[in-house]
CSV table of C-alpha atoms in Angstrom, one decimal:
chain,number,residue,atom,x,y,z
A,1,ILE,CA,1.3,-9.8,-0.1
A,2,HIS,CA,1.8,-7.5,-3.1
A,3,TRP,CA,3.9,-7.3,-6.3
A,4,ILE,CA,5.0,-10.8,-7.2
A,5,GLN,CA,4.6,-11.4,-11.0
A,6,GLU,CA,4.1,-14.5,-13.1
A,7,ARG,CA,4.7,-18.0,-11.7
A,8,GLY,CA,5.5,-19.2,-8.2
A,9,GLN,CA,4.5,-20.4,-4.8
A,10,ILE,CA,3.8,-18.9,-1.4
A,11,ILE,CA,4.9,-21.2,1.3
A,12,CYS,CA,3.6,-20.5,4.8
A,13,ASN,CA,4.7,-22.5,7.9
A,14,ASP,CA,6.5,-25.2,5.8
A,15,LYS,CA,3.5,-26.0,3.7
A,16,ARG,CA,3.1,-25.0,0.0
A,17,GLU,CA,-0.1,-23.0,0.4
A,18,ILE,CA,-0.7,-21.0,-2.8
A,19,GLU,CA,0.5,-21.6,-6.3
A,20,TYR,CA,-0.1,-18.7,-8.7
A,21,VAL,CA,0.3,-17.5,-12.2
A,22,SER,CA,0.4,-13.7,-12.7
A,23,GLY,CA,-0.7,-12.5,-9.4
A,24,VAL,CA,0.0,-9.3,-7.5
A,25,PHE,CA,-2.2,-9.8,-4.4
A,26,PHE,CA,-2.6,-12.8,-2.1
A,27,ASP,CA,-4.7,-13.1,1.1
A,28,ILE,CA,-2.9,-15.4,3.5
A,29,THR,CA,-5.1,-14.7,6.5
A,30,ASP,CA,-6.3,-18.2,6.9
A,31,LYS,CA,-2.8,-19.6,6.5
A,32,VAL,CA,-1.0,-17.8,9.4
A,33,LYS,CA,-0.8,-18.5,13.1
A,34,PHE,CA,-2.0,-15.8,15.4
A,35,GLY,CA,-0.9,-14.8,18.9
A,36,THR,CA,2.6,-15.4,20.0
A,37,GLU,CA,3.3,-18.3,17.6
A,38,THR,CA,6.0,-17.8,15.0
A,39,ASN,CA,5.2,-17.8,11.3
A,40,VAL,CA,7.6,-18.6,8.5
A,41,LEU,CA,6.8,-17.2,5.1
A,42,ALA,CA,8.7,-18.0,1.9
A,43,ILE,CA,8.1,-16.8,-1.6
A,44,LYS,CA,9.3,-18.9,-4.5
A,45,VAL,CA,9.3,-17.3,-8.0
A,46,ASP,CA,9.8,-19.3,-11.2
A,47,ASN,CA,11.6,-17.0,-13.5
A,48,ARG,CA,12.3,-19.5,-16.3
A,49,ARG,CA,11.1,-18.7,-19.9
A,50,ASN,CA,7.8,-20.2,-20.7
A,51,ALA,CA,5.3,-20.1,-23.5
A,52,LYS,CA,2.7,-18.1,-21.5
A,53,THR,CA,5.0,-15.1,-20.9
A,54,PRO,CA,6.0,-12.6,-23.6
A,55,PRO,CA,8.0,-12.6,-25.7
A,56,ASP,CA,7.8,-16.4,-26.2
A,57,ASP,CA,4.1,-16.5,-26.8
A,58,ILE,CA,3.9,-14.2,-29.9
A,59,ILE,CA,0.2,-14.8,-30.7
A,60,GLU,CA,-1.0,-14.0,-27.2
A,61,TRP,CA,1.7,-11.2,-27.0
A,62,THR,CA,0.4,-9.4,-30.1
A,63,GLN,CA,-3.2,-9.6,-28.6
A,64,TRP,CA,-2.1,-8.0,-25.3
A,65,ARG,CA,0.9,-5.9,-26.1
A,66,ASP,CA,-1.0,-2.6,-26.1
A,67,GLY,CA,-1.9,-3.1,-22.4
A,68,MET,CA,1.3,-4.8,-21.3
A,69,ASP,CA,4.0,-3.3,-19.2
A,70,PHE,CA,6.8,-5.4,-20.9
A,71,ILE,CA,7.5,-7.8,-18.0
A,72,LEU,CA,9.7,-10.3,-19.9
A,73,PHE,CA,9.9,-13.2,-17.5
A,74,GLY,CA,8.4,-12.2,-14.2
A,75,GLY,CA,9.8,-12.3,-10.7
A,76,ILE,CA,9.7,-10.0,-7.7
A,77,TYR,CA,9.9,-6.7,-9.5
A,78,ARG,CA,8.9,-4.2,-6.8
A,79,ASP,CA,9.1,-4.0,-3.0
A,80,VAL,CA,7.0,-6.8,-1.4
A,81,TYR,CA,4.7,-5.8,1.4
A,82,ILE,CA,2.7,-7.8,3.9
A,83,THR,CA,-0.3,-5.7,5.0
A,84,THR,CA,-2.2,-6.4,8.1
A,85,THR,CA,-5.7,-5.1,8.7
A,86,SER,CA,-8.4,-5.3,11.3
A,87,ASP,CA,-11.3,-7.6,10.5
A,88,VAL,CA,-13.3,-4.5,9.4
A,89,TYR,CA,-11.4,-2.6,6.7
A,90,ILE,CA,-11.6,-0.6,3.5
A,91,GLU,CA,-11.1,-3.1,0.7
A,92,LYS,CA,-8.0,-2.8,-1.4
A,93,PRO,CA,-8.6,-1.3,-4.9
A,94,TRP,CA,-7.2,-4.4,-6.7
A,95,ILE,CA,-10.1,-6.6,-5.4
A,96,ASP,CA,-12.4,-5.1,-8.1
A,97,LYS,CA,-13.3,-1.9,-9.8
A,98,ASP,CA,-15.6,-0.7,-6.9
A,99,ALA,CA,-13.2,-1.5,-4.1
A,100,GLY,CA,-11.0,1.1,-2.3
A,101,ILE,CA,-11.7,4.8,-1.9
A,102,ARG,CA,-13.1,7.0,-4.7
A,103,ILE,CA,-13.0,10.8,-4.4
A,104,THR,CA,-14.8,13.0,-6.9
A,105,THR,CA,-15.9,16.7,-7.2
A,106,PRO,CA,-19.4,16.5,-8.5
A,107,GLN,CA,-19.6,20.3,-8.4
A,108,ILE,CA,-16.6,22.6,-8.8
A,109,SER,CA,-16.0,26.2,-9.9
A,110,GLN,CA,-13.7,29.1,-9.1
A,111,SER,CA,-16.0,30.1,-6.2
A,112,GLN,CA,-17.2,26.8,-4.7
A,113,ALA,CA,-16.9,23.0,-4.8
A,114,GLN,CA,-18.4,19.9,-3.3
A,115,VAL,CA,-16.4,16.7,-2.6
A,116,GLU,CA,-17.9,13.2,-2.6
A,117,VAL,CA,-16.1,10.3,-1.1
A,118,SER,CA,-17.0,6.6,-1.5
A,119,ALA,CA,-15.4,3.8,0.3
A,120,ARG,CA,-16.2,0.1,0.3
A,121,VAL,CA,-15.8,-1.5,3.7
A,122,ARG,CA,-15.6,-5.2,4.4
A,123,ASN,CA,-16.7,-6.9,7.6
A,124,ASP,CA,-14.9,-10.2,8.1
A,125,ARG,CA,-16.3,-10.7,11.6
A,126,SER,CA,-18.8,-13.4,12.3
A,127,GLN,CA,-21.5,-10.9,13.3
A,128,SER,CA,-22.9,-7.6,12.0
A,129,ILE,CA,-21.3,-4.4,13.0
A,130,GLN,CA,-22.3,-0.7,12.9
A,131,VAL,CA,-19.6,1.3,11.1
A,132,THR,CA,-19.2,5.1,10.7
A,133,VAL,CA,-16.7,6.4,8.1
A,134,THR,CA,-15.6,10.0,8.6
A,135,ASN,CA,-13.9,12.0,5.9
A,136,SER,CA,-12.3,15.4,6.2
A,137,VAL,CA,-11.2,17.8,3.5
A,138,LEU,CA,-8.2,19.9,4.3
A,139,ASP,CA,-6.9,23.1,2.7
A,140,ALA,CA,-3.3,23.9,1.9
A,141,ASN,CA,-2.7,24.9,5.5
A,142,ASN,CA,-4.1,21.5,6.8
A,143,THR,CA,-7.2,23.3,8.1
A,144,VAL,CA,-10.4,21.2,8.0
A,145,VAL,CA,-12.7,23.0,5.5
A,146,ALA,CA,-15.3,20.2,5.3
A,147,SER,CA,-16.1,17.0,7.3
A,148,MET,CA,-18.7,14.4,6.5
A,149,ASN,CA,-19.9,11.1,8.0
A,150,SER,CA,-21.6,8.0,6.6
A,151,SER,CA,-22.9,5.2,8.8
A,152,ASN,CA,-24.2,1.7,7.9
A,153,THR,CA,-24.6,-1.7,9.3
A,154,ILE,CA,-22.5,-4.3,7.6
A,155,ALA,CA,-23.6,-8.0,7.8
A,156,ALA,CA,-21.1,-10.6,8.8
A,157,GLY,CA,-18.8,-11.6,5.9
A,158,SER,CA,-20.2,-8.7,3.7
A,159,THR,CA,-19.3,-5.4,2.3
A,160,ALA,CA,-21.1,-2.0,2.3
A,161,LEU,CA,-20.5,1.1,0.3
A,162,PHE,CA,-20.2,4.3,2.3
A,163,THR,CA,-20.8,7.5,0.3
A,164,SER,CA,-20.8,11.1,1.7
A,165,ARG,CA,-20.9,14.5,0.1
A,166,SER,CA,-19.5,17.7,1.6
A,167,SER,CA,-21.4,20.9,1.9
A,168,SER,CA,-20.3,23.7,-0.4
A,169,ILE,CA,-16.6,24.6,0.1
A,170,ALA,CA,-15.8,28.2,-0.7
A,171,SER,CA,-12.8,29.2,-2.9
A,172,PRO,CA,-11.5,25.8,-3.7
């Protein structure tokens, strides 16, 4: 669940499951029923003024104002999404600074370029699994100009970083 700010609760199947302050991502995997069972999910947001939220807490506010996005009291301030994944997946970038997908161009000029792609993949299965990540670089006409693979075994409950670099791509 993404984009709920400040104070509130996530209630899953009639039980208050998660209480939060200032969160934008919640993993409710272990709270839901799978198969044909019905799930009921409610989100309760506390939008009252409080001393922990600007502008009321002036001391903390002045320390953080340069990095704040001026959320005055919180709430659901963007679309809320529920994302489902396989039990082997690319970690979301808000997990930490190394999660998600990173694309760089370690070499680039008018005549050629190389593309490097890194992705951190998580295995939530109870056993190890062999994973291959394939990346393709497309030109403006959607033609594949480079393709690269990276393979690794990921232990149960662990993550692995997959990094691959393209060969030289002409006229980038």
